[in-house]
mmCIF file with all atom_site columns, C-alpha atoms in Angstrom:
data_model
loop_
_atom_site.group_PDB
_atom_site.id
_atom_site.type_symbol
_atom_site.label_atom_id
_atom_site.label_alt_id
_atom_site.label_comp_id
_atom_site.label_asym_id
_atom_site.label_entity_id
_atom_site.label_seq_id
_atom_site.pdbx_PDB_ins_code
_atom_site.Cartn_x
_atom_site.Cartn_y
_atom_site.Cartn_z
_atom_site.occupancy
_atom_site.B_iso_or_equiv
_atom_site.pdbx_formal_charge
_atom_site.auth_seq_id
_atom_site.auth_comp_id
_atom_site.auth_asym_id
_atom_site.auth_atom_id
_atom_site.pdbx_PDB_model_num
ATOM 1   C CA . GLN Z 1 1   ? 0.000   0.000  0.000   1.00 0.00 ? 1   GLN Z CA 1
ATOM 2   C CA . VAL Z 1 2   ? 1.430   3.364  -0.995  1.00 0.00 ? 2   VAL Z CA 1
ATOM 3   C CA . GLN Z 1 3   ? 1.234   6.472  1.140   1.00 0.00 ? 3   GLN Z CA 1
ATOM 4   C CA . LEU Z 1 4   ? 0.238   9.825  -0.283  1.00 0.00 ? 4   LEU Z CA 1
ATOM 5   C CA . VAL Z 1 5   ? 1.131   13.045 1.514   1.00 0.00 ? 5   VAL Z CA 1
ATOM 6   C CA . GLU Z 1 6   ? -0.588  16.254 0.410   1.00 0.00 ? 6   GLU Z CA 1
ATOM 7   C CA . SER Z 1 7   ? 0.197   19.877 1.130   1.00 0.00 ? 7   SER Z CA 1
ATOM 8   C CA . GLY Z 1 8   ? -0.638  23.346 -0.099  1.00 0.00 ? 8   GLY Z CA 1
ATOM 9   C CA . GLY Z 1 9   ? -4.245  23.980 0.817   1.00 0.00 ? 9   GLY Z CA 1
ATOM 10  C CA . GLY Z 1 10  ? -5.479  27.153 2.471   1.00 0.00 ? 10  GLY Z CA 1
ATOM 11  C CA . LEU Z 1 11  ? -7.716  30.177 2.300   1.00 0.00 ? 11  LEU Z CA 1
ATOM 12  C CA . VAL Z 1 12  ? -7.674  32.322 -0.818  1.00 0.00 ? 12  VAL Z CA 1
ATOM 13  C CA . GLN Z 1 13  ? -9.827  35.095 -2.225  1.00 0.00 ? 13  GLN Z CA 1
ATOM 14  C CA . PRO Z 1 14  ? -11.876 34.592 -5.392  1.00 0.00 ? 14  PRO Z CA 1
ATOM 15  C CA . GLY Z 1 15  ? -9.665  34.973 -8.427  1.00 0.00 ? 15  GLY Z CA 1
ATOM 16  C CA . GLY Z 1 16  ? -6.607  33.895 -6.499  1.00 0.00 ? 16  GLY Z CA 1
ATOM 17  C CA . SER Z 1 17  ? -4.283  30.932 -6.946  1.00 0.00 ? 17  SER Z CA 1
ATOM 18  C CA . LEU Z 1 18  ? -3.064  27.957 -4.943  1.00 0.00 ? 18  LEU Z CA 1
ATOM 19  C CA . ARG Z 1 19  ? -0.786  25.037 -5.705  1.00 0.00 ? 19  ARG Z CA 1
ATOM 20  C CA . LEU Z 1 20  ? -1.327  21.630 -4.164  1.00 0.00 ? 20  LEU Z CA 1
ATOM 21  C CA . SER Z 1 21  ? 1.402   19.017 -3.915  1.00 0.00 ? 21  SER Z CA 1
ATOM 22  C CA . CYS Z 1 22  ? 1.261   15.268 -3.353  1.00 0.00 ? 22  CYS Z CA 1
ATOM 23  C CA . VAL Z 1 23  ? 4.223   13.000 -2.729  1.00 0.00 ? 23  VAL Z CA 1
ATOM 24  C CA . MET Z 1 24  ? 4.073   9.223  -2.907  1.00 0.00 ? 24  MET Z CA 1
ATOM 25  C CA . SER Z 1 25  ? 6.156   8.036  -0.005  1.00 0.00 ? 25  SER Z CA 1
ATOM 26  C CA . ARG Z 1 26  ? 7.158   4.468  0.908   1.00 0.00 ? 26  ARG Z CA 1
ATOM 27  C CA . ALA Z 1 27  ? 7.448   3.585  -2.775  1.00 0.00 ? 27  ALA Z CA 1
ATOM 28  C CA . ILE Z 1 28  ? 10.302  3.100  -5.175  1.00 0.00 ? 28  ILE Z CA 1
ATOM 29  C CA . LEU Z 1 29  ? 10.317  4.957  -8.461  1.00 0.00 ? 29  LEU Z CA 1
ATOM 30  C CA . SER Z 1 30  ? 9.117   2.024  -10.542 1.00 0.00 ? 30  SER Z CA 1
ATOM 31  C CA . VAL Z 1 31  ? 6.055   1.737  -8.326  1.00 0.00 ? 31  VAL Z CA 1
ATOM 32  C CA . PHE Z 1 32  ? 5.128   5.403  -8.837  1.00 0.00 ? 32  PHE Z CA 1
ATOM 33  C CA . ASN Z 1 33  ? 5.468   5.003  -12.591 1.00 0.00 ? 33  ASN Z CA 1
ATOM 34  C CA . GLY Z 1 34  ? 2.821   2.289  -12.510 1.00 0.00 ? 34  GLY Z CA 1
ATOM 35  C CA . TYR Z 1 35  ? 0.114   4.613  -11.230 1.00 0.00 ? 35  TYR Z CA 1
ATOM 36  C CA . THR Z 1 36  ? -2.180  7.144  -12.786 1.00 0.00 ? 36  THR Z CA 1
ATOM 37  C CA . MET Z 1 37  ? -2.249  10.011 -10.315 1.00 0.00 ? 37  MET Z CA 1
ATOM 38  C CA . GLY Z 1 38  ? -5.038  12.445 -9.719  1.00 0.00 ? 38  GLY Z CA 1
ATOM 39  C CA . TRP Z 1 39  ? -6.891  14.957 -7.610  1.00 0.00 ? 39  TRP Z CA 1
ATOM 40  C CA . TYR Z 1 40  ? -10.445 14.628 -6.401  1.00 0.00 ? 40  TYR Z CA 1
ATOM 41  C CA . ARG Z 1 41  ? -12.473 16.963 -4.223  1.00 0.00 ? 41  ARG Z CA 1
ATOM 42  C CA . GLN Z 1 42  ? -15.406 16.747 -1.888  1.00 0.00 ? 42  GLN Z CA 1
ATOM 43  C CA . ALA Z 1 43  ? -17.502 19.623 -0.654  1.00 0.00 ? 43  ALA Z CA 1
ATOM 44  C CA . PRO Z 1 44  ? -19.732 19.288 2.454   1.00 0.00 ? 44  PRO Z CA 1
ATOM 45  C CA . GLY Z 1 45  ? -22.843 17.306 1.667   1.00 0.00 ? 45  GLY Z CA 1
ATOM 46  C CA . GLN Z 1 46  ? -21.647 16.372 -1.792  1.00 0.00 ? 46  GLN Z CA 1
ATOM 47  C CA . GLU Z 1 47  ? -20.052 13.333 -3.346  1.00 0.00 ? 47  GLU Z CA 1
ATOM 48  C CA . ARG Z 1 48  ? -16.365 13.152 -4.091  1.00 0.00 ? 48  ARG Z CA 1
ATOM 49  C CA . GLU Z 1 49  ? -15.687 14.211 -7.676  1.00 0.00 ? 49  GLU Z CA 1
ATOM 50  C CA . LEU Z 1 50  ? -12.792 13.973 -10.063 1.00 0.00 ? 50  LEU Z CA 1
ATOM 51  C CA . VAL Z 1 51  ? -10.821 17.162 -10.642 1.00 0.00 ? 51  VAL Z CA 1
ATOM 52  C CA . ALA Z 1 52  ? -7.912  16.001 -12.789 1.00 0.00 ? 52  ALA Z CA 1
ATOM 53  C CA . THR Z 1 53  ? -5.776  12.966 -13.511 1.00 0.00 ? 53  THR Z CA 1
ATOM 54  C CA . ILE Z 1 54  ? -2.413  12.430 -15.141 1.00 0.00 ? 54  ILE Z CA 1
ATOM 55  C CA . THR Z 1 55  ? -0.898  9.228  -16.457 1.00 0.00 ? 55  THR Z CA 1
ATOM 56  C CA . SER Z 1 56  ? 2.710   8.159  -16.038 1.00 0.00 ? 56  SER Z CA 1
ATOM 57  C CA . ALA Z 1 57  ? 3.210   9.396  -19.618 1.00 0.00 ? 57  ALA Z CA 1
ATOM 58  C CA . ARG Z 1 58  ? 1.977   12.799 -18.383 1.00 0.00 ? 58  ARG Z CA 1
ATOM 59  C CA . ASN Z 1 59  ? -1.311  12.752 -20.300 1.00 0.00 ? 59  ASN Z CA 1
ATOM 60  C CA . PRO Z 1 60  ? -3.764  14.943 -18.364 1.00 0.00 ? 60  PRO Z CA 1
ATOM 61  C CA . ASN Z 1 61  ? -7.520  14.789 -18.056 1.00 0.00 ? 61  ASN Z CA 1
ATOM 62  C CA . TYR Z 1 62  ? -9.706  17.480 -16.468 1.00 0.00 ? 62  TYR Z CA 1
ATOM 63  C CA . ALA Z 1 63  ? -13.217 17.908 -15.238 1.00 0.00 ? 63  ALA Z CA 1
ATOM 64  C CA . ASP Z 1 64  ? -15.095 20.422 -17.367 1.00 0.00 ? 64  ASP Z CA 1
ATOM 65  C CA . SER Z 1 65  ? -15.542 22.688 -14.351 1.00 0.00 ? 65  SER Z CA 1
ATOM 66  C CA . VAL Z 1 66  ? -11.790 23.282 -14.015 1.00 0.00 ? 66  VAL Z CA 1
ATOM 67  C CA . LYS Z 1 67  ? -10.593 23.221 -17.619 1.00 0.00 ? 67  LYS Z CA 1
ATOM 68  C CA . GLY Z 1 68  ? -8.557  26.303 -18.455 1.00 0.00 ? 68  GLY Z CA 1
ATOM 69  C CA . ARG Z 1 69  ? -8.082  27.182 -14.778 1.00 0.00 ? 69  ARG Z CA 1
ATOM 70  C CA . PHE Z 1 70  ? -6.324  24.180 -13.222 1.00 0.00 ? 70  PHE Z CA 1
ATOM 71  C CA . THR Z 1 71  ? -3.178  22.410 -14.385 1.00 0.00 ? 71  THR Z CA 1
ATOM 72  C CA . ILE Z 1 72  ? -2.034  19.006 -13.190 1.00 0.00 ? 72  ILE Z CA 1
ATOM 73  C CA . SER Z 1 73  ? 1.600   17.981 -13.535 1.00 0.00 ? 73  SER Z CA 1
ATOM 74  C CA . ARG Z 1 74  ? 3.919   15.264 -12.309 1.00 0.00 ? 74  ARG Z CA 1
ATOM 75  C CA . ASP Z 1 75  ? 7.616   14.642 -11.854 1.00 0.00 ? 75  ASP Z CA 1
ATOM 76  C CA . ASN Z 1 76  ? 8.217   10.913 -11.904 1.00 0.00 ? 76  ASN Z CA 1
ATOM 77  C CA . SER Z 1 77  ? 11.764  11.269 -10.565 1.00 0.00 ? 77  SER Z CA 1
ATOM 78  C CA . ARG Z 1 78  ? 10.397  12.995 -7.459  1.00 0.00 ? 78  ARG Z CA 1
ATOM 79  C CA . LYS Z 1 79  ? 7.288   10.809 -7.154  1.00 0.00 ? 79  LYS Z CA 1
ATOM 80  C CA . THR Z 1 80  ? 5.298   14.013 -6.927  1.00 0.00 ? 80  THR Z CA 1
ATOM 81  C CA . ILE Z 1 81  ? 2.275   15.570 -8.557  1.00 0.00 ? 81  ILE Z CA 1
ATOM 82  C CA . TRP Z 1 82  ? 0.971   19.112 -8.376  1.00 0.00 ? 82  TRP Z CA 1
ATOM 83  C CA . LEU Z 1 83  ? -2.297  20.871 -9.014  1.00 0.00 ? 83  LEU Z CA 1
ATOM 84  C CA . GLN Z 1 84  ? -1.936  24.523 -9.974  1.00 0.00 ? 84  GLN Z CA 1
ATOM 85  C CA . MET Z 1 85  ? -5.262  26.235 -9.386  1.00 0.00 ? 85  MET Z CA 1
ATOM 86  C CA . ASN Z 1 86  ? -5.840  29.668 -10.877 1.00 0.00 ? 86  ASN Z CA 1
ATOM 87  C CA . ALA Z 1 87  ? -8.872  31.931 -11.090 1.00 0.00 ? 87  ALA Z CA 1
ATOM 88  C CA . LEU Z 1 88  ? -10.360 30.181 -8.075  1.00 0.00 ? 88  LEU Z CA 1
ATOM 89  C CA . LYS Z 1 89  ? -14.076 30.460 -7.432  1.00 0.00 ? 89  LYS Z CA 1
ATOM 90  C CA . PRO Z 1 90  ? -16.091 29.995 -4.244  1.00 0.00 ? 90  PRO Z CA 1
ATOM 91  C CA . GLU Z 1 91  ? -17.499 26.791 -5.720  1.00 0.00 ? 91  GLU Z CA 1
ATOM 92  C CA . ASP Z 1 92  ? -13.983 25.337 -5.755  1.00 0.00 ? 92  ASP Z CA 1
ATOM 93  C CA . THR Z 1 93  ? -14.137 25.222 -1.966  1.00 0.00 ? 93  THR Z CA 1
ATOM 94  C CA . ALA Z 1 94  ? -13.701 21.611 -0.888  1.00 0.00 ? 94  ALA Z CA 1
ATOM 95  C CA . THR Z 1 95  ? -11.347 19.104 0.627   1.00 0.00 ? 95  THR Z CA 1
ATOM 96  C CA . TYR Z 1 96  ? -8.941  18.001 -2.086  1.00 0.00 ? 96  TYR Z CA 1
ATOM 97  C CA . TYR Z 1 97  ? -7.657  14.443 -2.106  1.00 0.00 ? 97  TYR Z CA 1
ATOM 98  C CA . CYS Z 1 98  ? -4.667  13.027 -3.906  1.00 0.00 ? 98  CYS Z CA 1
ATOM 99  C CA . ASN Z 1 99  ? -5.308  9.687  -5.570  1.00 0.00 ? 99  ASN Z CA 1
ATOM 100 C CA . ALA Z 1 100 ? -3.106  6.938  -6.984  1.00 0.00 ? 100 ALA Z CA 1
ATOM 101 C CA . GLN Z 1 101 ? -4.725  4.300  -9.180  1.00 0.00 ? 101 GLN Z CA 1
ATOM 102 C CA . SER Z 1 102 ? -2.738  1.289  -10.289 1.00 0.00 ? 102 SER Z CA 1
ATOM 103 C CA . ASP Z 1 103 ? -2.560  0.951  -14.070 1.00 0.00 ? 103 ASP Z CA 1
ATOM 104 C CA . ARG Z 1 104 ? -2.235  -2.814 -13.771 1.00 0.00 ? 104 ARG Z CA 1
ATOM 105 C CA . ASN Z 1 105 ? -5.063  -3.193 -11.251 1.00 0.00 ? 105 ASN Z CA 1
ATOM 106 C CA . PRO Z 1 106 ? -7.485  -0.243 -11.460 1.00 0.00 ? 106 PRO Z CA 1
ATOM 107 C CA . SER Z 1 107 ? -9.368  -1.454 -8.390  1.00 0.00 ? 107 SER Z CA 1
ATOM 108 C CA . ASN Z 1 108 ? -6.225  -0.598 -6.403  1.00 0.00 ? 108 ASN Z CA 1
ATOM 109 C CA . MET Z 1 109 ? -7.024  2.983  -5.383  1.00 0.00 ? 109 MET Z CA 1
ATOM 110 C CA . ASN Z 1 110 ? -5.041  4.883  -2.760  1.00 0.00 ? 110 ASN Z CA 1
ATOM 111 C CA . TRP Z 1 111 ? -5.972  8.166  -1.109  1.00 0.00 ? 111 TRP Z CA 1
ATOM 112 C CA . GLY Z 1 112 ? -4.208  10.920 0.739   1.00 0.00 ? 112 GLY Z CA 1
ATOM 113 C CA . GLN Z 1 113 ? -5.551  12.448 3.923   1.00 0.00 ? 113 GLN Z CA 1
ATOM 114 C CA . GLY Z 1 114 ? -6.983  15.482 2.138   1.00 0.00 ? 114 GLY Z CA 1
ATOM 115 C CA . THR Z 1 115 ? -6.172  19.170 2.219   1.00 0.00 ? 115 THR Z CA 1
ATOM 116 C CA . GLN Z 1 116 ? -8.733  21.939 2.642   1.00 0.00 ? 116 GLN Z CA 1
ATOM 117 C CA . VAL Z 1 117 ? -9.130  24.656 0.023   1.00 0.00 ? 117 VAL Z CA 1
ATOM 118 C CA . THR Z 1 118 ? -11.406 27.551 0.894   1.00 0.00 ? 118 THR Z CA 1
ATOM 119 C CA . VAL Z 1 119 ? -12.185 30.301 -1.591  1.00 0.00 ? 119 VAL Z CA 1
ATOM 120 C CA . SER Z 1 120 ? -13.821 33.227 0.119   1.00 0.00 ? 120 SER Z CA 1
ATOM 121 C CA . SER Z 1 121 ? -13.607 36.974 0.403   1.00 0.00 ? 121 SER Z CA 1
#
């Protein structure tokens, strides 16, 4: 089981920016390269939803609600992914979770502890 450690959440005004980071610890490099990584979010009273994913080949995929505002990236050598969030809106307020899904066994899903993002004036 891999461990995911997130950082970078906080309070920001509408229109502002934040960058989230997620490191896969307790894993060798070849393990990290076998996972599609991603970010999900969950607002109070709502279901967890996909924000963005990125394959080991660095192919990204975004939810329509964040396209053009958020950018997901990864550095395989550092076993790290980032989510750059620009032009933040109040509706982006949620707990953001890092996710690692095994390419070989997609039922193998791993989650970070979550980091809170609050967009408010």
